[in-house]
Tab-separated table of C-alpha atoms and ligand atoms in Angstrom:
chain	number	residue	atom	x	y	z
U	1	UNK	CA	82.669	-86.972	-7.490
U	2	UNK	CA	79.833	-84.564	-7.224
U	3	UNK	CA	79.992	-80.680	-8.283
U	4	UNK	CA	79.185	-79.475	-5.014
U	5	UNK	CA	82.711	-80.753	-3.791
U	6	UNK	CA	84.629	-78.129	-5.877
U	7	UNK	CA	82.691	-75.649	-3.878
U	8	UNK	CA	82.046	-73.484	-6.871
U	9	UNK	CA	79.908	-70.503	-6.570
U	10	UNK	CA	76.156	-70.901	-5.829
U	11	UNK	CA	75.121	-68.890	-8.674
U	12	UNK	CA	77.329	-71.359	-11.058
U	13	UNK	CA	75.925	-74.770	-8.971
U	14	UNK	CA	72.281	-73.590	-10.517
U	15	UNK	CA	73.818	-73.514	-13.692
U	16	UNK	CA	75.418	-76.972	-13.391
U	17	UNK	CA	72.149	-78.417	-12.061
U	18	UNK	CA	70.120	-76.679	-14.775
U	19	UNK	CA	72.532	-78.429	-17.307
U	20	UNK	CA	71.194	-81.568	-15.766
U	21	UNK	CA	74.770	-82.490	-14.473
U	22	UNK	CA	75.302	-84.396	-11.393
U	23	UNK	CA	78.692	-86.004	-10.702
U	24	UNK	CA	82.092	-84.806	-12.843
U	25	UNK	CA	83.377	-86.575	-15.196
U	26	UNK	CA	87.249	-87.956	-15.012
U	27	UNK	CA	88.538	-85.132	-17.081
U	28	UNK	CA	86.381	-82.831	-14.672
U	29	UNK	CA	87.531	-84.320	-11.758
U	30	UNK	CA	91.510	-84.139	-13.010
U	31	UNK	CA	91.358	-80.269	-15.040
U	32	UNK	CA	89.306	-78.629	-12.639
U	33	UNK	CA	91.323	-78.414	-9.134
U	34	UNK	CA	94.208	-77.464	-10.804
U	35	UNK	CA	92.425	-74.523	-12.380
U	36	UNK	CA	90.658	-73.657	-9.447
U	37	UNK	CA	94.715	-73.659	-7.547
U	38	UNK	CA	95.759	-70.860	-10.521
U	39	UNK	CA	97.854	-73.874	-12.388
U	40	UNK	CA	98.681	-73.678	-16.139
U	41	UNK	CA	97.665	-76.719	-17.510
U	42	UNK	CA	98.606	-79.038	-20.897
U	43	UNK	CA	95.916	-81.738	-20.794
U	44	UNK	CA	95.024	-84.377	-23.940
U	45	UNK	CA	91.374	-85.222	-23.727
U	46	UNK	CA	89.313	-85.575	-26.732
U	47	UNK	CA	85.998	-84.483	-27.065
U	48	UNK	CA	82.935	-86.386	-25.615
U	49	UNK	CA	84.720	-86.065	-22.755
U	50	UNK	CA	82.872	-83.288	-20.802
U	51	UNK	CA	86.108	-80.885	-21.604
U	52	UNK	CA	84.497	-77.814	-22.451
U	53	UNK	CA	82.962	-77.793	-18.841
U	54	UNK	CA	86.477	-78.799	-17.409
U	55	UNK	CA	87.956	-75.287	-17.967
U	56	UNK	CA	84.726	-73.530	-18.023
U	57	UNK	CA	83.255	-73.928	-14.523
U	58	UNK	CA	86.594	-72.900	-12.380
U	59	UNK	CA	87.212	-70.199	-15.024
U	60	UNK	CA	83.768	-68.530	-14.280
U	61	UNK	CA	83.891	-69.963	-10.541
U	62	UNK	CA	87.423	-67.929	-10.467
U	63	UNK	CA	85.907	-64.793	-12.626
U	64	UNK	CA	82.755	-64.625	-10.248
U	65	UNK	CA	84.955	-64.094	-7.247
U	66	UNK	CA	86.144	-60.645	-8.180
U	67	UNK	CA	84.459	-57.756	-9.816
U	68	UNK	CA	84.251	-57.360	-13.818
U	69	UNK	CA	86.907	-54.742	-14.815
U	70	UNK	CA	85.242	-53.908	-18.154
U	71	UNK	CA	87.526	-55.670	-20.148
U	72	UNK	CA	88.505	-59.018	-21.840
U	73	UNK	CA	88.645	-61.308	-18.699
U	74	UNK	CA	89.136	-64.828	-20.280
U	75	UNK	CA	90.113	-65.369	-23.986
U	76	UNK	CA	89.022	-69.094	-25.340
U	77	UNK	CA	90.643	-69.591	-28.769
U	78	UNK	CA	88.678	-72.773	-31.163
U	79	UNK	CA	90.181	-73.573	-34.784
U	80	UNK	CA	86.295	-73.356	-35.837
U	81	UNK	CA	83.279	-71.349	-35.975
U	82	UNK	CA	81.130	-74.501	-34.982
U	83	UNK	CA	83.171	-75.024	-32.131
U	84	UNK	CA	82.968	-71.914	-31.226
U	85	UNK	CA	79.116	-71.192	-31.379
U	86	UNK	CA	79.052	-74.318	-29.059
U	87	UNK	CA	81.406	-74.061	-26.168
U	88	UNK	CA	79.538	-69.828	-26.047
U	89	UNK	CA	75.913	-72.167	-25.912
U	90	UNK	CA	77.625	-74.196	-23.136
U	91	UNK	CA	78.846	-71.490	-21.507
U	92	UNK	CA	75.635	-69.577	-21.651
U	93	UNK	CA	74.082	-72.368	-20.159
U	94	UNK	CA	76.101	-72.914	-17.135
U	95	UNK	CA	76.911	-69.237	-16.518
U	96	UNK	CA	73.055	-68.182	-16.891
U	97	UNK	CA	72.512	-67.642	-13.309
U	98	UNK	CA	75.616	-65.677	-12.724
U	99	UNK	CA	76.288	-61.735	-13.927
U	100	UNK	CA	79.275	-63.326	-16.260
U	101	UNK	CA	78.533	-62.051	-19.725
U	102	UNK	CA	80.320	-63.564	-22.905
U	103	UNK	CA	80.777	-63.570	-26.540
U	104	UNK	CA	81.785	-65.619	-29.787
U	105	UNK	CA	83.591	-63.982	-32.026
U	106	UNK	CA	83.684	-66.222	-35.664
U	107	UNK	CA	85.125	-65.969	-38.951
U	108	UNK	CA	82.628	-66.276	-41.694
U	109	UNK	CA	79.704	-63.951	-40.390
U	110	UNK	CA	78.518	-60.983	-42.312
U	111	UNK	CA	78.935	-57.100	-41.252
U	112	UNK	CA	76.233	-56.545	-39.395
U	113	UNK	CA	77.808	-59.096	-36.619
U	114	UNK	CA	80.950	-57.630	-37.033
U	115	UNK	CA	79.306	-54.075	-36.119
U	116	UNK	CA	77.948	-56.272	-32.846
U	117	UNK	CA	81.158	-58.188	-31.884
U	118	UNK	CA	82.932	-54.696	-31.934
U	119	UNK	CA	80.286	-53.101	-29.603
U	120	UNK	CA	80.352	-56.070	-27.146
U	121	UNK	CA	83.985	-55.633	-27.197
U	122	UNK	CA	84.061	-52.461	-26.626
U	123	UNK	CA	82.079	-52.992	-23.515
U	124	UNK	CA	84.517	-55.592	-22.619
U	125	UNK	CA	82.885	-59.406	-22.344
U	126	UNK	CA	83.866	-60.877	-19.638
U	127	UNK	CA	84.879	-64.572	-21.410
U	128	UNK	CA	85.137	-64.154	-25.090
U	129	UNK	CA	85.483	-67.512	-27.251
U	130	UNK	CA	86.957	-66.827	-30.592
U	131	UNK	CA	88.671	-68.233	-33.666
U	132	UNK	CA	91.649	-66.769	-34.659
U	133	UNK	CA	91.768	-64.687	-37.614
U	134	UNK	CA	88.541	-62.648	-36.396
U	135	UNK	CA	90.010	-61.959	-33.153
U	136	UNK	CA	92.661	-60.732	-34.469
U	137	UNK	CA	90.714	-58.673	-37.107
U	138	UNK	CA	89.236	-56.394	-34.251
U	139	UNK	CA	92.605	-56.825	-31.867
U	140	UNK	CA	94.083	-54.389	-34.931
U	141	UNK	CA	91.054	-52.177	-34.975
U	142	UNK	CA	92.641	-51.086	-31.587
U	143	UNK	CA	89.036	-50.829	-29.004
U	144	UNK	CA	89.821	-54.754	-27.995
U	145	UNK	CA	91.390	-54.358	-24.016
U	146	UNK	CA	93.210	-57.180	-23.334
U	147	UNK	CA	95.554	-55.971	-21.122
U	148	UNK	CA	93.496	-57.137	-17.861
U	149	UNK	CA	93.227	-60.780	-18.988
U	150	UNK	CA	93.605	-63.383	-16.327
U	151	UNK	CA	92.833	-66.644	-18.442
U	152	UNK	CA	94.202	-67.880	-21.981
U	153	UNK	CA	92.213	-71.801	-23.405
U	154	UNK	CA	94.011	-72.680	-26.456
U	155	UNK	CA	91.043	-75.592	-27.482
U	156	UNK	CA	91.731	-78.051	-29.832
U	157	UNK	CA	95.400	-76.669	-30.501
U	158	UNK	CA	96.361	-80.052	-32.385
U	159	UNK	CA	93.836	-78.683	-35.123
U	160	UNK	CA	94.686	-75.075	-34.895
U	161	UNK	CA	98.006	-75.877	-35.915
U	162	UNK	CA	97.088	-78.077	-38.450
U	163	UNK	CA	94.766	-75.952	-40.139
U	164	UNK	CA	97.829	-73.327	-40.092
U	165	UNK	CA	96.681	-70.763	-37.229
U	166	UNK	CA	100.327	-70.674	-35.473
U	167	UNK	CA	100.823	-67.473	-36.699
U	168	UNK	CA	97.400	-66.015	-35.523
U	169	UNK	CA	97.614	-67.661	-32.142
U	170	UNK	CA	101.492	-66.382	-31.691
U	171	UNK	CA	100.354	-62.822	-32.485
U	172	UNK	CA	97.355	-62.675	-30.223
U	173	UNK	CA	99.597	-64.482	-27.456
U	174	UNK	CA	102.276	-61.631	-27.693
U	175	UNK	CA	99.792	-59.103	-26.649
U	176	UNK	CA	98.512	-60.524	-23.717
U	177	UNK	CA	99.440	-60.063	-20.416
U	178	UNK	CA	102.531	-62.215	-19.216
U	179	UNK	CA	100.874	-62.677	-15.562
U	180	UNK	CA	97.613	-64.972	-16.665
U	181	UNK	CA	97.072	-68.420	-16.547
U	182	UNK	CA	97.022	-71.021	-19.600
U	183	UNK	CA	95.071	-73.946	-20.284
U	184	UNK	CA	96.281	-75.597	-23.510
U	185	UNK	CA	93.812	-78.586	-24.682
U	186	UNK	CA	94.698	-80.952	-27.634
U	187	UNK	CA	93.277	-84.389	-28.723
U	188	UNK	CA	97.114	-85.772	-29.757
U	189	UNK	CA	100.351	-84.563	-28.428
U	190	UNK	CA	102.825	-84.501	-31.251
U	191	UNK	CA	106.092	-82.460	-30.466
U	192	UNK	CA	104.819	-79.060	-32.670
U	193	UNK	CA	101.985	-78.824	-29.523
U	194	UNK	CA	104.754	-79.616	-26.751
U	195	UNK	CA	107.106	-76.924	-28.957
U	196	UNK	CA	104.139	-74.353	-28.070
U	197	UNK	CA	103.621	-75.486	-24.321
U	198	UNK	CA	107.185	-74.827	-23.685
U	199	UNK	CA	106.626	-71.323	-25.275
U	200	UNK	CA	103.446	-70.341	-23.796
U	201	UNK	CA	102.617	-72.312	-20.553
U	202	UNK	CA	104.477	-72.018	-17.299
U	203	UNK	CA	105.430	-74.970	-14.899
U	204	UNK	CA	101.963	-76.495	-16.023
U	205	UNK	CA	100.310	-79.385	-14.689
U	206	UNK	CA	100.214	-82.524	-17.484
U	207	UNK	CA	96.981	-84.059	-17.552
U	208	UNK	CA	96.471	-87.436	-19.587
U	209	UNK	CA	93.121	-88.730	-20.244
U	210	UNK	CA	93.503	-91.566	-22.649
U	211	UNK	CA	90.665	-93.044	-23.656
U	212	UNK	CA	90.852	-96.525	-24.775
U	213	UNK	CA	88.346	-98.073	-27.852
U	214	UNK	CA	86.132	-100.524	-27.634
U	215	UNK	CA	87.596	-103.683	-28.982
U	216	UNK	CA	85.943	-104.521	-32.618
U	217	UNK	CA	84.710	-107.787	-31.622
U	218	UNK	CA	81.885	-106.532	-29.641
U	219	UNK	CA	79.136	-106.164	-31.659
U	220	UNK	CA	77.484	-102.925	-31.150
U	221	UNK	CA	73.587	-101.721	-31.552
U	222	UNK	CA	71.797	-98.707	-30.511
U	223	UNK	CA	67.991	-98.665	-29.953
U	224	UNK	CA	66.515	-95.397	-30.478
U	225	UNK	CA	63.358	-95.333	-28.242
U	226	UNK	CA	60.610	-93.024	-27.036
U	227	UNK	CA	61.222	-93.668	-22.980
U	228	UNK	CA	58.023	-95.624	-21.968
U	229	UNK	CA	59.211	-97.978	-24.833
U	230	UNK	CA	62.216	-99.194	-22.641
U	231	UNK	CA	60.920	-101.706	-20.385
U	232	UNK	CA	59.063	-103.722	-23.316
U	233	UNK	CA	62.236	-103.855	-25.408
U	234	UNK	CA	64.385	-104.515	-22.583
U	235	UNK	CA	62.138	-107.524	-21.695
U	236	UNK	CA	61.376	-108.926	-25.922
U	237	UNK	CA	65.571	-108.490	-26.122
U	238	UNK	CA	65.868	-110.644	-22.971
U	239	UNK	CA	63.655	-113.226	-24.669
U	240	UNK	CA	64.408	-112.785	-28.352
U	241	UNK	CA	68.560	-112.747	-27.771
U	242	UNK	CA	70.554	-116.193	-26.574
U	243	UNK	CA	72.684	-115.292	-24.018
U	244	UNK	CA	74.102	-116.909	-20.985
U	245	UNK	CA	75.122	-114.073	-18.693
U	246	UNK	CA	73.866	-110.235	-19.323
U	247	UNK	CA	74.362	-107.119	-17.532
U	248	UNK	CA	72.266	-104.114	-17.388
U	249	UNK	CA	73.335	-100.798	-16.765
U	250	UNK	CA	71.571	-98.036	-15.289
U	251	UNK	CA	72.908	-94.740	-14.494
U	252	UNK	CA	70.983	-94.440	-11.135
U	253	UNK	CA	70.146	-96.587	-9.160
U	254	UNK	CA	66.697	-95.698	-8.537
U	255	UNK	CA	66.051	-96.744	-12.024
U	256	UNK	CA	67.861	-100.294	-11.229
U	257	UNK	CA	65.667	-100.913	-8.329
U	258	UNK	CA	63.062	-100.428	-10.482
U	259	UNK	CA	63.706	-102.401	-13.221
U	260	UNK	CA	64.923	-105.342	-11.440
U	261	UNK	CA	60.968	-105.088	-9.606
U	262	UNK	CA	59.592	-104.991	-13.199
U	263	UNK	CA	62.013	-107.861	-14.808
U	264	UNK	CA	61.073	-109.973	-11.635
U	265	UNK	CA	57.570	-109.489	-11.939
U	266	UNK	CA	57.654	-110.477	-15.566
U	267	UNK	CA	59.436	-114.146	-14.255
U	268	UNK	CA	63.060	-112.933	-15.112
U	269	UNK	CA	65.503	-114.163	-12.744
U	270	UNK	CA	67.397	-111.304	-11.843
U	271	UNK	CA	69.147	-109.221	-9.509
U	272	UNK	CA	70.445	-106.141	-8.196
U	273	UNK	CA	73.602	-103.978	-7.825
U	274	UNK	CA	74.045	-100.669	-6.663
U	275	UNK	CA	75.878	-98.670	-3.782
U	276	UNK	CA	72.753	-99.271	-1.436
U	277	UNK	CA	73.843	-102.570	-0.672
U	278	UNK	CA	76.145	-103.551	2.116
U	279	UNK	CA	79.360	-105.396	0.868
U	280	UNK	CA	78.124	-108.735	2.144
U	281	UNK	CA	75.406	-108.479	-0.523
U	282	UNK	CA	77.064	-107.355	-2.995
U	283	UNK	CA	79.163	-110.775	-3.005
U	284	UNK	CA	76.721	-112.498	-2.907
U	285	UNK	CA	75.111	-111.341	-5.901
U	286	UNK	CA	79.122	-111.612	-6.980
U	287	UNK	CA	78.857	-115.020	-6.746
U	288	UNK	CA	75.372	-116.214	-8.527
U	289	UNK	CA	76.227	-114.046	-11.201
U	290	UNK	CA	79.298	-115.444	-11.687
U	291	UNK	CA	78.177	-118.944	-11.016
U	292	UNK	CA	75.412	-118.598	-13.465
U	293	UNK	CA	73.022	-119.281	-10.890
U	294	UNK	CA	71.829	-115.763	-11.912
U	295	UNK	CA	71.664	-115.063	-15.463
U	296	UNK	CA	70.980	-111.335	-15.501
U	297	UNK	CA	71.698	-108.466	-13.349
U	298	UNK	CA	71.371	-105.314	-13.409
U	299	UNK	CA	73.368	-102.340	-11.910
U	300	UNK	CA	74.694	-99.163	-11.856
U	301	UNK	CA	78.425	-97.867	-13.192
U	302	UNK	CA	79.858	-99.454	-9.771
U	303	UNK	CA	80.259	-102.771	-11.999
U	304	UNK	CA	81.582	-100.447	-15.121
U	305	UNK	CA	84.922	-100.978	-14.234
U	306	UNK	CA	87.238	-103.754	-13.112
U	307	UNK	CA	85.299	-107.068	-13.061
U	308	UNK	CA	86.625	-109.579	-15.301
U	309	UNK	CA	83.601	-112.257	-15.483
U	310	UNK	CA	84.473	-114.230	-18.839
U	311	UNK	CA	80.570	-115.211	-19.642
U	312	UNK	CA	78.674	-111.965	-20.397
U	313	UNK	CA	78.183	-112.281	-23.735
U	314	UNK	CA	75.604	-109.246	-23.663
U	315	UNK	CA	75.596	-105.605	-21.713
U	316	UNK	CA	72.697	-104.062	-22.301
U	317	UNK	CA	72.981	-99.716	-21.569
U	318	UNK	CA	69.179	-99.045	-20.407
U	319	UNK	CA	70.242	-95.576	-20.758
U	320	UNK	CA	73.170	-94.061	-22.264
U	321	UNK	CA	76.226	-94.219	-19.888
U	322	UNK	CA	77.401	-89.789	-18.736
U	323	UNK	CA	80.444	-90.030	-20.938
U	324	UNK	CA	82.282	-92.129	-23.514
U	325	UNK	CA	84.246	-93.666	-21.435
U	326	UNK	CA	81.962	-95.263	-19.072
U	327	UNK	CA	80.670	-96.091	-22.149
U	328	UNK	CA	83.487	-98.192	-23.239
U	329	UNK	CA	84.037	-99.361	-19.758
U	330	UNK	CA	80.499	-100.601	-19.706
U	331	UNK	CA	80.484	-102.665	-22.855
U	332	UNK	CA	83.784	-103.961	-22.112
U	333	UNK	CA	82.252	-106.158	-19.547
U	334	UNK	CA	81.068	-108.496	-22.584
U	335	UNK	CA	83.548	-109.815	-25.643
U	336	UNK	CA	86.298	-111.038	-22.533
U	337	UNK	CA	89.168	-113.023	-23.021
U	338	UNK	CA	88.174	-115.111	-26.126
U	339	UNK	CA	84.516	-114.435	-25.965
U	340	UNK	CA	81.954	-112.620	-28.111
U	341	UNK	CA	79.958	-110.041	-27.337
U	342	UNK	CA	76.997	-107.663	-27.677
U	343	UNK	CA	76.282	-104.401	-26.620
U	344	UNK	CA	73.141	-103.049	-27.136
U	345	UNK	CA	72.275	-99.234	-26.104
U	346	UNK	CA	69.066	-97.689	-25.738
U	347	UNK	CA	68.875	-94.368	-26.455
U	348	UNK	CA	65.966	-91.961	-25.242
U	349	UNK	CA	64.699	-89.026	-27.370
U	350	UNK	CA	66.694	-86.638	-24.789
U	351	UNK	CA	70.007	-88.771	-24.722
U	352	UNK	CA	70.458	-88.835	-28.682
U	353	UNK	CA	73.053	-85.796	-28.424
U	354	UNK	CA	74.769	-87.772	-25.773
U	355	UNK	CA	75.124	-90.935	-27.709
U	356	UNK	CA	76.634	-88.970	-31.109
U	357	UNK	CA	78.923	-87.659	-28.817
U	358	UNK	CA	79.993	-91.185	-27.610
U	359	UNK	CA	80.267	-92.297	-30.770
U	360	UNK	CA	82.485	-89.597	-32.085
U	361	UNK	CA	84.730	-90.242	-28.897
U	362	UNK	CA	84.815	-94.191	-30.166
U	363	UNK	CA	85.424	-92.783	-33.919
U	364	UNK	CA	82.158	-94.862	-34.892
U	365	UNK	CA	79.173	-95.118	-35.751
U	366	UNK	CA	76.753	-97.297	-34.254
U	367	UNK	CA	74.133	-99.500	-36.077
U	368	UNK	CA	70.868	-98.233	-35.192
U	369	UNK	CA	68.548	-101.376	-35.262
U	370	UNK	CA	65.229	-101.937	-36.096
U	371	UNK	CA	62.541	-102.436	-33.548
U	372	UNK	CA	59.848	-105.149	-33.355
U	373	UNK	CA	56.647	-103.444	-35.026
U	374	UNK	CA	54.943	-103.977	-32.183
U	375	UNK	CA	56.337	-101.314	-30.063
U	376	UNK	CA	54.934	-98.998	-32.409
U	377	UNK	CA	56.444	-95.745	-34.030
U	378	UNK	CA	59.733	-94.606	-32.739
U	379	UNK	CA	61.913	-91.557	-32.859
U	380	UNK	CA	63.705	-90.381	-35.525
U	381	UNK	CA	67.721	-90.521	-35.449
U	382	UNK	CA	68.448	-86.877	-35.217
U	383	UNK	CA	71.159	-85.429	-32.849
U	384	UNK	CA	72.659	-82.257	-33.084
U	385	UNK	CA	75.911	-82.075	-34.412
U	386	UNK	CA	78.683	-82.933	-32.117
U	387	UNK	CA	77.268	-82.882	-28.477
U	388	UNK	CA	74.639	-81.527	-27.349
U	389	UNK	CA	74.489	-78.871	-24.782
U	390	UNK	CA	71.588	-78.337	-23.661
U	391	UNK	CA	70.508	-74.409	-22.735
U	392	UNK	CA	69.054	-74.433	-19.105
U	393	UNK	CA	65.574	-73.662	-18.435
U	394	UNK	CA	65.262	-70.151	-16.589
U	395	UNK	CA	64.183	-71.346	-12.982
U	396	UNK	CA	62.422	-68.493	-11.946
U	397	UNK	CA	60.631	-65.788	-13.959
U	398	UNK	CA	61.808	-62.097	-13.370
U	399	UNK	CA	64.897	-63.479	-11.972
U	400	UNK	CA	67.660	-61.487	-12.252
U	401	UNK	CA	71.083	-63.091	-12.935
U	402	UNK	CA	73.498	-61.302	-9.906
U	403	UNK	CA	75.854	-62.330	-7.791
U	404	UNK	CA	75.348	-64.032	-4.238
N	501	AMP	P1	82.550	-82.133	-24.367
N	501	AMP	O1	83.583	-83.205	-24.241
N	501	AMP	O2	82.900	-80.921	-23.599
N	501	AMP	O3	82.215	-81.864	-25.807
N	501	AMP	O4	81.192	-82.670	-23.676
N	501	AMP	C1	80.480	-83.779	-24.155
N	501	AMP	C2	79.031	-83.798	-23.642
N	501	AMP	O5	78.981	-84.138	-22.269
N	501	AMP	C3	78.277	-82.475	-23.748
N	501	AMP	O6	76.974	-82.758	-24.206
N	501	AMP	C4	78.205	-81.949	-22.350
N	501	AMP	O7	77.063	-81.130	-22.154
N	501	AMP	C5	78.114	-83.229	-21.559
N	501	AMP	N1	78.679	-83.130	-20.205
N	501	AMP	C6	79.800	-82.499	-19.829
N	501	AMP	N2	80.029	-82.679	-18.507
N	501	AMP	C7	79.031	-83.457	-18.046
N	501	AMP	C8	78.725	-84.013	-16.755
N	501	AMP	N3	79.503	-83.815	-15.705
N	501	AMP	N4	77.611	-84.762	-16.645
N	501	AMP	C9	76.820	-84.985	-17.733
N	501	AMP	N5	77.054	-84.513	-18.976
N	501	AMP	C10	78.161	-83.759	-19.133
C-alpha cells in the first residue's frame, strides 16, 4: 500500500518522500486508518517495525488540519531518553515541510536545556515527546498547558512499567483532558498493560502484529558492501556456493530486471519475477523454477510470502528487505520442510541502519562475512544505534515550511 492512499496532507507526503519511504509497512497499513478515523488504539508491534511512523504521520496529518492553539497538542511518552531523541529526529524528518513544531523533553540533560524545554513549553510545541519524570518536573512548575491536548502515545509501555514509571504516567494521565484520543504501544501484552488499557483507553481498536523468527536452521550472513560491489559478489557467491535452487530478492523491480540482464549476460541461467508480468508468465517461470529447469531467479517481495518450494537451499537479499518482517518472510523461502538453508544479505553503506534494525526485530545478530580480497576494501560495520532515521534533505532553499 502506498502513502499517497491515506491521503495525508501534501506538506507531510514531502516529508514521507524525503524520508525515502514508498509503500507502508503492515503495522502502517493496520495503526494508521484507525488513527486517521479518531480510534483509541492498543496495538503490540515491536520495534523495526516502522511503528514510530504508524502514529506519527496521522497524528501530524490530523494536527495539520486545524490551526495550532499555542499549546501542548500531542503528548508522546518513551521510558528512555534515547528513544526519545529518536522518534523527535523522526518526527523532525517527516514533519519538516509542514508548520508542526515539536520537542523532546529528557531526563538526564543539564540546566541550560531545562531553561530551553521550559521556554518551548511555554510557547506551547505542538507534539512534545517526553520521558516521564521530566515531564512531569515542568507539569509542576505550572507554565505546561495541557488542557487543549487532542492525542496521548504511551510508547513502549511494557518497559515503562517495568522500569517503574506507573506512577509518573498515572499522574500526567490525570491531568489531561478526558476528550483526546490514546494510542497505547507495547512489545508484549502481559495483563499489568491490559490493567492500564482498561483504565486509560476507550473502546480501542486491538491491533496484533506478531512477528514470527526466523527458524535457527537457516544459516544467516550479511555482506557489508560499497554498492557497485554488488553485482561481482552476487555473481563469485553464485559460483563459489553449491546450491540447487536460489532466489534473489530485490526490492524493486527495476533493479530485478536489471540484474537478471547482467546474471544472463555473465552465462547464468536465470529468470525473472516481478508484478510486470502477466499471470501466464509468471507460471511459467513457476514451473522451471520449481522443476529445476531454472536454477536461479530473481524477484521482488511478490515471492516473499506464501510459496512453499522445498529446494531453495539459498535466498540471497541483493538489498536489505523495508522491514523485518519481509525480512523473515524472505529467508524463509530456504531451510523448508526438512531442508537447510542459507541466507545471505547484502547490505549497502546506506542500508546498514536498516539491517541493525532487522536484526534487533529477529533478537540477533548476524555474522558479517568476509569478502573475497579481490573486491577490494569495503565498508566498515557501523550503524547507528537502533534504527536509523534518516533527517530529510531540505528540497528547496529559502523554502519556508507552511501550510498548503
Ligand atoms: P521503527 O519500528 O519505527 O523503529 O522503524 C524502523 C525503521 O524503519 C526506521 O529506520 C524507519 O525510518 C524505517 N521505516 C519506517 N517506515 C518505513 C517505510 N514505510 N518504508 C521504509 N522504511 C521505513
Amino acid at each position: 500500500m502506498r502513502f499517497t492512499e491515506f491521503n495525508f496532507h501534501p506538506a507531510l507526503l514531502e516529508g514521507i518522500e524525503a524520508s525515502n519511504y514508498e509503500t507502508a509497512t503492515p503495522v502502517q497499513q493496520q495503526v494508521i486508518p484507525p488513527i486517521l478515523a479518531g480510534k483509541d488504539i492498543i496495538a503490540s508491534a515491536q520495534t523495526g517495525t516502522g511503528k514510530t511512523a504508524a502514529f506519527l504521520l496521522p497524528i501530524i496529518h490530523r494536527l495539520l488540519e486545524e490551526d495550532t492553539n499555542g499549546q501542548v497538542r500531542a503528548l508522546v511518552i518513551v521510558p528512555t531518553r534515547e528513544l526519545a531523541i529518536q522518534i523527535s529526529q523522526h518526527l523532525e524528518g517527516l514533519a519538516y515541510f509542514t508548520s508542526i513544531s515539536s520537542l523532546a523533553v529528557y531526563g538526564g540533560s543539564d540546566a541550560q536545556n531545562f531553561v530551553g524545554e521550559k521556554k518551548a513549553l511555554q510557547m506551547g510545541a505542538d507534539i512534545i515527546v517526553c520521558t516521564p519524570g521530566r515531564f512531569i518536573a515542568h507539569l509542576n512548575m505550572g507554565y505546561v498547558s495541557i488542557k487543549g491536548l487532542e492525542f496521548l502515545v504511551l510508547d513502549e509501555a511494557d518497559r515503562m512499567l517495568d522500569m517503574g514509571f506507573q506512577d509518573e504516567i498515572n499522574r500526567i494521565i490525570t491531568q489531561l483532558p478526558s476528550k483526546r484520543q490514546t494510542l497505547l504501544f507495547s512489545a508484549t501484552m502481559p495483563p499489568k498493560i491490559r490493567k492500564l488499557a482498561q483504565q486509560i483507553l476507550i473502546d480501542p481498536v486491538e491491533i496484533n502484529i506478531a512477528i514470527s523468527r526466523p527458524p535457527e536452521k537457516i544459516v544467516q550472513r550479511a555482506f557489508v558492501v560499497y554498492e557497485e560491489q554488488k553485482l561481482p559478489l552476487v555473481k563469485y557467491l553464485l559460483t563459489k556456493t553449491p546450491f540447487k535452487s536460489v532466489l534473489i530478492f530485490c526490492s524493486r523491480k527495476q533493479n530485478v530486471k536489471v540484474l537478471t540482464r547482467m546474471l544472463k549476460q555473465n552465462g547464468f541461467t536465470v529468470e525473472e519475477m516481478h508484478s510486470d508480468l502477466v499471470q501466464s508468465q509468471r507460471e511459467n517461470v513457476l514451473i522451471s523454477f520449481t522443476s529445476g529447469r531454472i536454477p536461479i531467479l530473481v524477484a521482488t517481495d511478490i515471492l516473499s510470502r506464501g510459496i512453499d518450494i522445498d529446494t531453495i537451499d539459498l535466498v540471497i537479499n541483493y538489498d536489505v528487505p523495508r522491514d523485518g518482517e519481509d525480512y523473515v518472510h524472505r529467508i524463509g523461502r530456504t531451510a523448508r520442510a526438512e531442508a537447510d538453508g542459507m541466507a545471505f544479505t547484502l547490505v549497502g553503506e546506506k542500508e546498514q541502519n536498516s539491517f541493525a534494525a532487522i536484526e534487533e526485530l529477529i533478537d540477533k545478530e548476524v555474522e558479517k562475512a568476509v569478502l573475497p580480497q579481490f573486491l577490494g576494501e569495503t565498508p566498515a560495520w557501523h550503524p547507528r544505534k537502533k534504527s536509523g532515521n534518516r533527517k530529510p534533505q531540505r528540497k528547496f532553499y529559502n523554502r519556508k515550511p507552511g501550510r498548503y
